[in-house]
Coordinates of C-alpha atoms and ligand atoms in Angstrom, one line a residue:
M1 CA 0.0 0.0 0.0
S2 CA 1.2 3.5 -0.7
G3 CA 1.8 5.1 2.7
P4 CA 0.1 8.3 3.6
S5 CA 1.8 11.5 2.5
R6 CA 3.5 13.6 5.1
F7 CA 0.8 16.1 4.7
A8 CA -2.0 13.5 5.0
T9 CA -0.3 12.0 8.1
R10 CA -0.1 15.4 9.8
T11 CA -3.6 16.3 8.9
R12 CA -5.0 13.1 10.3
R13 CA -3.0 13.2 13.4
G14 CA -3.9 16.8 13.9
F15 CA -7.5 16.1 13.4
L16 CA -7.5 13.1 15.8
G17 CA -5.5 15.0 18.4
A18 CA -7.9 17.9 18.3
G19 CA -10.9 15.5 18.7
L20 CA -9.3 13.7 21.6
A21 CA -8.1 16.9 23.3
A22 CA -11.7 18.2 23.0
A23 CA -12.8 15.1 24.8
G24 CA -10.1 15.7 27.5
V25 CA -8.3 12.5 27.0
T26 CA -5.1 13.4 25.1
A27 CA -2.9 12.5 28.0
L28 CA -4.3 9.0 28.1
R29 CA -2.1 7.8 25.3
A30 CA 0.9 8.1 27.5
V31 CA -0.4 6.7 30.8
P32 CA 1.4 3.6 32.1
T33 CA -0.7 0.5 31.9
A34 CA 1.7 -1.9 33.6
A35 CA 0.3 -3.8 36.6
L36 CA 0.4 -2.3 40.0
D37 CA 1.4 -4.6 42.9
R38 CA -1.2 -4.7 45.6
R39 CA 1.6 -4.0 48.2
D40 CA 2.2 -0.6 46.5
V41 CA -1.5 0.4 46.9
P42 CA -1.7 2.7 50.0
G43 CA -5.3 1.6 50.6
W44 CA -8.6 1.0 48.9
D45 CA -10.8 4.0 48.1
G46 CA -13.9 1.9 47.3
E47 CA -14.9 -1.7 46.3
A48 CA -17.4 -3.8 44.6
D49 CA -17.7 -7.5 43.8
V50 CA -17.2 -6.9 40.1
I51 CA -15.7 -3.9 38.4
V52 CA -16.5 -3.4 34.7
V53 CA -14.2 -1.1 32.7
G54 CA -16.3 0.6 30.0
S55 CA -20.0 1.1 29.5
G56 CA -20.6 -0.1 25.9
A57 CA -22.4 -3.2 24.7
G58 CA -19.8 -5.6 26.1
G59 CA -19.5 -3.9 29.5
I60 CA -23.2 -3.4 30.2
S61 CA -24.1 -6.9 29.1
A62 CA -21.5 -8.2 31.5
A63 CA -22.8 -5.9 34.3
I64 CA -26.4 -7.0 33.8
E65 CA -25.5 -10.7 34.0
A66 CA -23.1 -10.3 37.0
R67 CA -25.8 -8.3 38.8
R68 CA -28.5 -10.9 38.0
A69 CA -26.2 -13.5 39.5
G70 CA -26.2 -11.5 42.8
A71 CA -22.9 -9.6 42.5
E72 CA -22.5 -6.0 43.5
V73 CA -21.4 -4.3 40.2
L74 CA -19.6 -1.1 39.5
V75 CA -19.2 0.1 35.9
L76 CA -16.5 2.8 35.3
E77 CA -16.7 4.9 32.2
L78 CA -14.1 7.3 30.9
F79 CA -16.5 9.8 29.3
H80 CA -19.4 11.8 30.7
I81 CA -21.9 9.7 28.8
A82 CA -22.3 6.0 28.8
G83 CA -22.7 3.7 25.8
G84 CA -19.4 3.9 23.9
S85 CA -19.2 3.2 20.2
S86 CA -22.1 0.8 20.7
S87 CA -24.5 3.7 21.1
L88 CA -23.2 5.3 17.9
S89 CA -23.6 2.1 16.0
G90 CA -26.3 0.7 13.7
G91 CA -27.2 -1.6 16.6
V92 CA -27.4 -4.5 14.3
C93 CA -27.0 -7.8 16.1
Y94 CA -26.2 -11.0 14.0
M95 CA -28.6 -13.7 15.2
G96 CA -30.2 -16.7 13.6
G97 CA -31.0 -20.4 13.9
G98 CA -34.8 -19.6 13.6
T99 CA -35.4 -16.6 15.8
P100 CA -39.0 -15.7 16.5
L101 CA -38.5 -12.7 14.2
Q102 CA -37.1 -14.8 11.4
K103 CA -40.0 -17.2 11.8
A104 CA -42.6 -14.5 11.9
L105 CA -41.3 -13.1 8.7
G106 CA -41.3 -16.5 7.0
F107 CA -37.6 -17.3 6.9
T108 CA -36.2 -20.7 7.6
D109 CA -32.9 -20.9 9.4
T110 CA -31.0 -23.4 11.6
P111 CA -28.0 -23.0 14.0
E112 CA -26.1 -25.4 11.6
D113 CA -26.7 -23.1 8.6
M114 CA -25.7 -20.1 10.6
Y115 CA -22.5 -21.8 11.8
R116 CA -21.6 -23.1 8.3
Y117 CA -22.0 -19.6 6.8
L118 CA -19.8 -18.0 9.5
I119 CA -17.1 -20.6 9.2
E120 CA -17.1 -20.6 5.3
A121 CA -17.1 -16.8 5.0
G122 CA -14.8 -16.3 8.0
G123 CA -11.7 -17.7 6.5
P124 CA -8.8 -19.2 8.5
Y125 CA -9.0 -16.8 11.4
A126 CA -12.6 -17.5 12.3
P127 CA -12.6 -18.7 15.9
A128 CA -14.6 -21.9 15.5
D129 CA -15.2 -22.6 19.2
K130 CA -16.7 -19.2 19.8
I131 CA -18.8 -19.3 16.6
E132 CA -20.1 -22.7 17.5
L133 CA -21.3 -21.6 20.9
Y134 CA -22.7 -18.4 19.5
C135 CA -24.8 -20.2 16.9
E136 CA -26.0 -22.9 19.3
Q137 CA -27.2 -20.3 21.7
S138 CA -28.4 -17.7 19.3
L139 CA -32.1 -18.2 20.1
D140 CA -31.3 -17.8 23.8
H141 CA -29.4 -14.6 23.1
Y142 CA -32.4 -13.2 21.1
A143 CA -34.6 -14.1 24.1
W144 CA -32.2 -12.3 26.4
L145 CA -32.1 -9.1 24.4
V146 CA -35.9 -9.1 24.1
G147 CA -36.2 -9.9 27.8
T148 CA -34.1 -6.8 28.7
G149 CA -36.5 -4.7 26.6
V150 CA -34.9 -4.6 23.1
E151 CA -37.7 -4.3 20.6
Y152 CA -37.7 -5.7 17.0
A153 CA -40.5 -4.8 14.5
P154 CA -41.9 -7.6 12.4
V155 CA -40.7 -5.9 9.1
Y156 CA -38.1 -7.3 6.7
S157 CA -36.0 -5.1 4.5
D158 CA -34.8 -6.5 1.1
E159 CA -32.4 -3.6 0.5
K160 CA -28.9 -4.8 0.0
E161 CA -27.2 -5.2 3.4
L162 CA -29.0 -2.1 4.8
A163 CA -32.0 -2.2 6.9
H164 CA -34.0 1.0 6.7
Q165 CA -36.3 2.9 9.1
A166 CA -39.1 0.6 10.1
A167 CA -37.4 -2.7 9.3
S168 CA -35.8 -5.0 11.9
L169 CA -34.5 -7.9 9.8
Y170 CA -32.3 -8.0 6.7
H171 CA -29.5 -9.9 5.0
S172 CA -26.6 -8.2 6.7
G173 CA -23.7 -10.1 5.1
S174 CA -22.6 -12.1 2.0
E175 CA -25.2 -14.8 2.5
R176 CA -26.8 -14.2 -0.9
N177 CA -23.5 -13.9 -2.7
H178 CA -21.5 -16.4 -4.6
P179 CA -20.1 -18.9 -3.4
Y180 CA -22.1 -18.8 -0.1
R181 CA -25.5 -18.9 -1.6
E182 CA -24.7 -22.2 -3.4
R183 CA -23.2 -23.7 -0.2
V184 CA -25.5 -22.6 2.6
R185 CA -29.2 -21.7 2.5
P186 CA -29.1 -17.9 2.8
A187 CA -31.1 -16.4 5.7
P188 CA -31.4 -12.8 6.9
R189 CA -29.7 -12.6 10.3
G190 CA -29.2 -8.9 10.8
H191 CA -31.5 -8.0 13.7
V192 CA -31.8 -4.3 14.4
P193 CA -34.2 -2.1 16.5
P194 CA -36.1 0.0 14.0
A195 CA -34.4 3.4 13.7
V196 CA -33.9 6.1 11.1
N197 CA -30.5 6.5 9.5
M198 CA -29.1 3.2 10.9
M199 CA -29.0 4.6 14.4
G200 CA -30.3 1.5 16.2
G201 CA -27.3 1.4 18.5
S202 CA -28.6 4.4 20.4
S203 CA -31.9 2.6 21.1
L204 CA -30.1 -0.7 21.9
M205 CA -27.8 1.0 24.4
T206 CA -30.6 3.1 26.0
T207 CA -32.4 -0.1 26.6
L208 CA -29.5 -2.1 28.0
L209 CA -28.4 0.8 30.2
A210 CA -31.9 1.2 31.6
A211 CA -32.0 -2.5 32.4
A212 CA -28.7 -2.3 34.2
D213 CA -29.9 0.7 36.2
R214 CA -33.1 -1.1 37.2
L215 CA -31.1 -4.0 38.5
G216 CA -28.9 -1.8 40.7
V217 CA -25.7 -1.7 38.6
V218 CA -23.7 1.4 39.7
L219 CA -22.3 3.5 36.9
R220 CA -19.6 6.1 37.5
T221 CA -18.7 8.3 34.5
R222 CA -15.5 10.5 34.0
V223 CA -13.4 7.8 35.5
S224 CA -10.3 6.8 33.6
C225 CA -9.1 3.3 34.4
E226 CA -5.4 3.1 34.0
R227 CA -3.8 0.0 35.6
L228 CA -4.8 -3.3 37.0
V229 CA -3.8 -4.1 40.6
T230 CA -2.5 -7.6 41.1
E231 CA -2.1 -9.8 44.2
T232 CA 1.3 -11.5 44.7
D233 CA -0.1 -14.7 43.1
G234 CA -0.9 -12.8 39.9
S235 CA -4.7 -12.7 40.4
I236 CA -6.5 -9.4 39.9
A237 CA -7.3 -7.4 43.0
G238 CA -8.7 -4.2 41.5
V239 CA -8.0 -1.2 39.4
A240 CA -6.1 2.0 39.7
V241 CA -8.2 4.9 38.3
R242 CA -8.0 8.6 37.8
E243 CA -11.1 10.5 38.9
K244 CA -11.4 14.2 39.1
G245 CA -7.6 14.5 38.8
T246 CA -7.0 12.2 41.7
R247 CA -5.5 8.7 41.6
R248 CA -7.8 6.2 43.4
H249 CA -7.6 2.4 43.9
L250 CA -10.8 0.4 43.7
R251 CA -11.0 -3.2 44.9
A252 CA -12.8 -5.9 42.9
R253 CA -13.7 -8.7 45.3
R254 CA -14.5 -11.2 42.5
G255 CA -12.9 -9.7 39.5
V256 CA -12.6 -7.1 36.7
V257 CA -14.1 -7.2 33.3
L258 CA -12.2 -5.1 30.7
A259 CA -14.7 -3.8 28.1
A260 CA -13.0 -0.6 27.0
G261 CA -13.5 -1.0 23.3
G262 CA -10.8 -1.2 20.6
F263 CA -7.9 1.1 19.6
I264 CA -8.9 2.8 16.4
H265 CA -8.3 6.2 18.0
N266 CA -4.8 5.5 19.2
P267 CA -2.7 6.4 16.2
E268 CA 0.6 5.2 17.8
M269 CA -0.9 1.9 18.8
L270 CA -2.6 1.5 15.4
K271 CA 0.4 2.1 13.3
R272 CA 2.3 -0.8 14.7
P273 CA 0.1 -3.8 14.5
A274 CA -2.5 -2.5 12.0
P275 CA -0.8 -0.1 9.6
E276 CA -3.4 -0.8 6.9
L277 CA -6.1 0.9 9.0
Y278 CA -4.0 3.9 9.8
P279 CA -4.4 6.0 6.6
C280 CA -8.1 5.3 6.2
S281 CA -10.3 8.3 6.2
G282 CA -13.0 7.1 8.6
H283 CA -11.7 5.9 12.0
W284 CA -15.0 4.7 13.3
G285 CA -15.9 4.8 17.0
R286 CA -16.2 7.0 20.0
A287 CA -13.0 8.7 21.1
G288 CA -12.6 6.2 24.0
D289 CA -11.3 3.6 21.6
L290 CA -7.7 4.2 22.8
G291 CA -6.7 0.6 23.5
M292 CA -6.6 1.2 27.3
G293 CA -8.4 -2.0 28.1
I294 CA -6.1 -4.1 25.9
R295 CA -3.0 -2.4 27.3
M296 CA -4.2 -2.9 30.9
G297 CA -4.6 -6.6 30.0
M298 CA -1.2 -6.8 28.4
G299 CA 0.3 -5.1 31.5
V300 CA -0.6 -8.2 33.5
G301 CA 0.8 -10.6 30.8
A302 CA -2.4 -11.2 28.7
N303 CA -2.0 -12.7 25.2
V304 CA -3.4 -10.7 22.3
L305 CA -4.8 -12.1 19.0
R306 CA -5.5 -10.7 15.6
M307 CA -4.2 -7.2 16.4
H308 CA -3.8 -6.5 12.6
H309 CA -7.4 -7.3 11.9
G310 CA -10.0 -4.7 11.3
F311 CA -13.4 -3.9 9.9
A312 CA -12.9 -2.0 6.6
V313 CA -16.1 -0.8 5.0
L314 CA -16.0 0.6 1.5
P315 CA -19.6 1.5 1.0
L316 CA -20.1 1.9 -2.7
Y317 CA -23.8 1.5 -2.5
P318 CA -26.6 2.7 -2.3
P319 CA -27.5 3.2 -5.1
E320 CA -27.3 -0.5 -5.9
N321 CA -27.2 0.4 -9.6
V322 CA -23.5 1.3 -9.3
L323 CA -22.7 -2.3 -8.5
K324 CA -23.3 -3.0 -12.3
G325 CA -19.9 -1.4 -12.6
V326 CA -16.6 -3.2 -12.4
A327 CA -14.1 -2.9 -9.6
V328 CA -10.5 -3.4 -10.7
N329 CA -7.2 -3.4 -9.0
R330 CA -4.0 -1.6 -10.1
L331 CA -3.4 -4.3 -12.8
A332 CA -6.9 -3.6 -14.2
Q333 CA -8.1 -7.0 -13.0
R334 CA -11.3 -7.7 -11.2
C335 CA -10.6 -9.3 -7.8
I336 CA -14.0 -9.4 -6.0
A337 CA -17.6 -9.6 -7.1
E338 CA -18.9 -6.0 -6.9
D339 CA -22.1 -7.1 -5.2
S340 CA -20.2 -8.6 -2.2
Y341 CA -20.8 -7.3 1.3
Y342 CA -19.3 -3.8 1.7
G343 CA -17.0 -5.1 4.5
A344 CA -15.6 -7.8 2.1
I345 CA -15.0 -5.2 -0.7
G346 CA -13.2 -2.9 1.8
H347 CA -11.1 -5.8 3.1
E348 CA -10.1 -6.9 -0.4
F349 CA -8.9 -3.5 -1.6
L350 CA -7.4 -2.5 1.8
Y351 CA -5.6 -5.7 2.7
N352 CA -5.1 -7.6 -0.5
Q353 CA -4.8 -4.9 -3.2
G354 CA -2.4 -2.5 -1.5
G355 CA -5.2 0.0 -0.8
R356 CA -5.6 0.8 -4.5
G357 CA -8.2 0.3 -7.2
W358 CA -11.0 1.8 -9.2
L359 CA -14.7 1.3 -9.8
I360 CA -15.3 1.6 -13.6
V361 CA -18.8 2.6 -14.6
D362 CA -20.6 3.7 -17.8
A363 CA -23.5 6.1 -18.3
G364 CA -25.9 3.3 -17.3
C365 CA -24.6 2.7 -13.8
D366 CA -23.1 5.9 -12.7
Y367 CA -23.8 7.7 -9.4
P368 CA -26.7 10.2 -10.0
G369 CA -24.4 13.1 -8.9
P370 CA -21.2 13.8 -7.0
D371 CA -20.9 11.4 -4.1
A372 CA -18.9 12.1 -0.9
R373 CA -17.8 8.5 -0.6
V374 CA -15.8 8.4 -3.9
V375 CA -14.0 10.8 -6.2
V376 CA -13.7 10.6 -10.0
A377 CA -10.1 9.7 -10.9
A378 CA -10.7 9.9 -14.7
H379 CA -13.4 9.9 -17.3
A380 CA -13.3 9.3 -21.1
D381 CA -15.4 8.4 -24.0
D382 CA -13.6 5.1 -24.6
L383 CA -11.9 2.6 -22.3
A384 CA -8.5 2.8 -23.9
T385 CA -8.3 6.5 -23.0
L386 CA -9.6 5.8 -19.6
G387 CA -7.0 3.1 -19.0
R388 CA -4.2 5.4 -20.2
A389 CA -5.4 8.2 -17.8
L390 CA -5.2 5.7 -14.9
G391 CA -1.7 4.7 -15.9
L392 CA -2.7 1.1 -16.6
A393 CA -0.9 -1.2 -19.0
P394 CA -2.1 -0.6 -22.6
G395 CA -5.1 -2.9 -23.4
A396 CA -5.4 -4.2 -19.8
L397 CA -8.6 -2.4 -18.9
E398 CA -10.2 -3.1 -22.3
T399 CA -9.4 -6.8 -22.0
T400 CA -11.0 -7.0 -18.5
I401 CA -14.2 -5.1 -19.6
D402 CA -14.4 -7.1 -22.9
F403 CA -14.4 -10.4 -21.0
Y404 CA -16.9 -9.1 -18.4
N405 CA -19.2 -7.7 -21.1
R406 CA -19.3 -10.8 -23.2
H407 CA -20.6 -12.8 -20.2
A408 CA -22.7 -10.0 -18.7
R409 CA -24.8 -10.0 -22.0
E410 CA -25.6 -13.6 -21.2
G411 CA -26.3 -12.8 -17.5
R412 CA -23.2 -14.7 -16.3
D413 CA -20.1 -13.8 -14.4
P414 CA -17.9 -16.9 -14.7
L415 CA -14.9 -15.2 -13.0
L416 CA -16.5 -14.1 -9.7
G417 CA -20.1 -15.1 -9.7
K418 CA -21.7 -11.7 -9.4
S419 CA -25.5 -12.0 -9.2
P420 CA -27.4 -11.6 -12.5
A421 CA -29.3 -8.7 -11.0
F422 CA -26.1 -6.6 -11.0
L423 CA -24.8 -7.7 -14.4
A424 CA -24.9 -5.4 -17.4
P425 CA -22.3 -4.8 -20.1
L426 CA -20.4 -1.5 -19.8
E427 CA -20.7 0.0 -23.2
R428 CA -22.3 3.5 -23.0
A429 CA -20.0 6.4 -22.9
P430 CA -18.9 8.4 -20.9
F431 CA -16.9 5.9 -18.9
K432 CA -15.7 6.9 -15.4
A433 CA -13.2 5.5 -13.0
Y434 CA -14.0 6.2 -9.3
D435 CA -10.9 6.1 -7.1
L436 CA -11.1 3.3 -4.5
G437 CA -7.6 4.2 -3.2
V438 CA -7.4 4.3 0.6
E439 CA -6.4 7.9 0.6
K440 CA -9.3 9.0 -1.7
A441 CA -12.3 6.8 -1.0
F442 CA -14.3 6.7 2.2
Y443 CA -13.1 3.7 4.2
A444 CA -14.8 3.3 7.6
V445 CA -12.6 1.2 9.8
H446 CA -12.2 -0.1 13.4
T447 CA -10.1 -2.7 15.1
F448 CA -10.9 -6.4 15.9
G449 CA -7.7 -7.4 17.7
G450 CA -7.7 -7.8 21.4
L451 CA -7.1 -9.9 24.5
E452 CA -7.3 -13.7 24.1
T453 CA -10.3 -15.0 26.1
T454 CA -11.9 -18.4 26.8
L455 CA -15.6 -19.1 26.1
E456 CA -16.3 -17.7 29.5
G457 CA -14.5 -14.4 28.9
E458 CA -11.5 -15.3 31.1
V459 CA -8.3 -13.6 29.9
V460 CA -5.5 -15.9 29.0
N461 CA -1.8 -15.2 29.2
A462 CA 1.0 -16.0 26.8
W463 CA 1.3 -19.6 28.2
G464 CA -2.4 -20.3 27.7
E465 CA -3.1 -19.9 31.5
I466 CA -6.1 -18.1 32.8
I467 CA -5.3 -14.9 34.7
P468 CA -7.4 -15.3 37.8
G469 CA -10.0 -12.6 38.2
L470 CA -9.6 -11.0 34.8
Y471 CA -12.2 -11.1 32.1
A472 CA -12.7 -9.2 28.8
A473 CA -15.5 -8.5 26.4
G474 CA -16.3 -6.6 23.2
R475 CA -13.5 -5.1 21.1
T476 CA -11.1 -5.3 24.1
S477 CA -11.2 -9.0 23.4
A478 CA -10.4 -11.0 20.3
G479 CA -13.8 -12.4 19.7
I480 CA -15.9 -13.6 16.7
P481 CA -15.2 -10.6 14.5
A482 CA -12.1 -11.3 12.4
A483 CA -11.0 -10.2 9.0
P484 CA -12.4 -10.5 6.5
Y485 CA -15.6 -9.3 8.2
H486 CA -18.5 -10.9 6.5
A487 CA -21.7 -9.7 8.1
S488 CA -22.8 -6.6 10.0
G489 CA -24.0 -7.4 13.5
L490 CA -21.1 -9.7 14.5
S491 CA -19.4 -7.1 16.7
I492 CA -22.5 -6.1 18.7
G493 CA -23.5 -9.8 18.7
D494 CA -20.1 -10.9 20.1
S495 CA -19.9 -8.0 22.6
T496 CA -23.4 -8.7 24.1
F497 CA -23.2 -12.5 24.0
F498 CA -19.7 -12.9 25.4
G499 CA -20.1 -9.9 27.6
R500 CA -23.0 -11.8 29.2
R501 CA -20.8 -14.9 29.7
A502 CA -18.0 -12.9 31.2
G503 CA -20.4 -11.2 33.6
A504 CA -21.9 -14.5 34.7
A505 CA -18.5 -16.2 35.1
V506 CA -17.0 -13.4 37.2
A507 CA -20.0 -13.3 39.5
R508 CA -19.5 -17.0 40.1
R509 CA -16.0 -16.4 41.6
S510 CA -15.8 -16.5 45.3
Ligands
LIG601 C1 -21.0 4.2 13.2 C2 -20.8 2.8 13.6 C3 -21.7 1.8 13.3 C4 -21.5 0.5 13.7 N1 -22.6 -0.4 13.5 C5 -22.5 -1.6 13.9 C6 -23.6 -2.5 13.8 O1 -24.6 -2.2 13.4 N2 -23.4 -3.8 14.3 C7 -22.2 -4.2 14.9 O2 -22.1 -5.4 15.2 N3 -21.2 -3.3 15.0 C8 -21.3 -2.1 14.6 N4 -20.3 -1.2 14.8 C9 -19.1 -1.6 15.6 C10 -19.6 -1.7 17.1 O3 -20.3 -0.6 17.4 C11 -18.4 -1.8 18.1 O4 -17.4 -2.7 17.6 C12 -18.9 -2.3 19.4 O5 -20.0 -1.5 19.8 C13 -17.9 -2.3 20.5 O6 -18.5 -2.5 21.7 P1 -17.6 -2.4 23.0 O7 -18.5 -2.7 24.2 O8 -16.4 -3.3 22.9 O9 -17.0 -1.0 23.1 P2 -17.7 0.4 23.2 O10 -19.1 0.4 22.9 O11 -16.9 1.4 22.5 O12 -17.6 0.7 24.8 C14 -16.3 0.9 25.4 C15 -16.4 1.9 26.4 O13 -15.2 1.9 27.3 C16 -14.9 3.2 27.6 N5 -13.5 3.3 28.0 C17 -12.4 3.2 27.1 N6 -11.3 3.3 27.9 C18 -11.6 3.4 29.2 C19 -10.9 3.6 30.4 N7 -9.6 3.6 30.4 N8 -11.6 3.7 31.5 C20 -12.9 3.7 31.5 N9 -13.7 3.5 30.4 C21 -13.0 3.4 29.2 C22 -15.2 4.0 26.3 O14 -15.3 5.4 26.6 C23 -16.5 3.4 25.9 O15 -17.6 4.0 26.4 C24 -20.4 0.1 14.4 C25 -19.4 1.1 14.8 C26 -19.6 2.4 14.4 C27 -18.6 3.4 14.9

């Protein structure tokens, strides 16, 4: 990938720095996260059975379950408002196996089909044990969300990977794309509270936070958790925090759940394990995504997994009509079916094509007007001129489009299996190339890597041993979301599901 220019680097860092400073957290990037020995703690300033770091989907789900199991729970949140990135999100939760909503809307699904899709699409990094449990217990998870007050409307949306307004169920991944549609019966599994402009996360988090509050979970905001406190045997005794400018030490009688999100807003941390994500224009998430939870875990010897993985959305649609165009790499070759899930397209260009490529359209499938997501790299009345303007090898673009057109006229895509609905020959001038380069197009990205955890959310060290009293959930942990990401709703689904398990497990500790 071509690296960011000095100017672009400075601009982004300046922008991020300003955003974080406005949130009052600039200094956090430098705070030490190494463990603090209990013997160096002058005294406890407060205590609870369970301390949860972070108030997003992972943390609040853990808090609810720990409280229901009888534990006294304290949630600590860096910002003045609770909810984290989860409350900014679409609120889509990937569930299936025949949920009441799927059934009510006439869709057939089984836990086996759901598992097969997630394993097939997930690639070599898909954590099979977590996916298996997640699919087996998906109906229970649906019941849990509905039981806490989350509402789903019995409305299905057929729009491509986007549920709109009144709808609560849609195909949120590549289920209907080649090769998955031939291998596993496709089912819509994106469950989302109805909301305008894909803002279901606000409704989801309002509901979960209210449920936690009703149960008696205590939430303290504007508390920056900085270090874990360990006993001499390595087990977790509590956390060192900064609150109103003062260092305090809080004891966790049963354990600590780290649920402080990912690290997309920590440029120094991002650049090392995940340099592909660094130059992207849309670093997605609330400003608390500084990697503090991950570093606190690493500070007590926790292992990390998949730190280079991220969600990379390249949202070319809507309008779906542009998907009749052809996406090519810097060799003028097609490398992914254009109707693939937008996370798969983003992943392909960002990770596999060096962050470079173009979407070639003709007059029949162009955007209706200028679009903020993409910029025109070149336009011409014929493909040879367009190819030259892009600096492609002479004849390369024409060969690709000629092969594509020949089969598109027959409604086929023998190379990549694009659905017939998006096949049309590109033959009407003017032809345009939209720049899919990482520094030009809108790539929305966040991180997937985090602390290694067991199925119960226990954090594991580099030797595969459980660190007693330490749990993690959401994007602080390495959960089900792995690259390539193949369905919206897996991050919230993983955060809530494994957050619940972590909360239940920590509450069981004596
Ligand atoms: C615009 C957008 C749309 C998205 N849509 C979807 C979707 O529809 N479905 C889906 O599955 N995923 C979606 N995602 C991704 C998803 O929202 C996140 O991956 C997920 O919500 C992470 O949950 P979490 O609990 O790990 O972290 P968060 O929800 O970010 O919560 C972490 C909390 O910890 C706090 N914190 C951080 N450090 C500290 C500290 N040191 N001390 C105390 N508190 C701390 C943070 O301030 C934050 O409030 C979307 C993301 C964005 C940005």
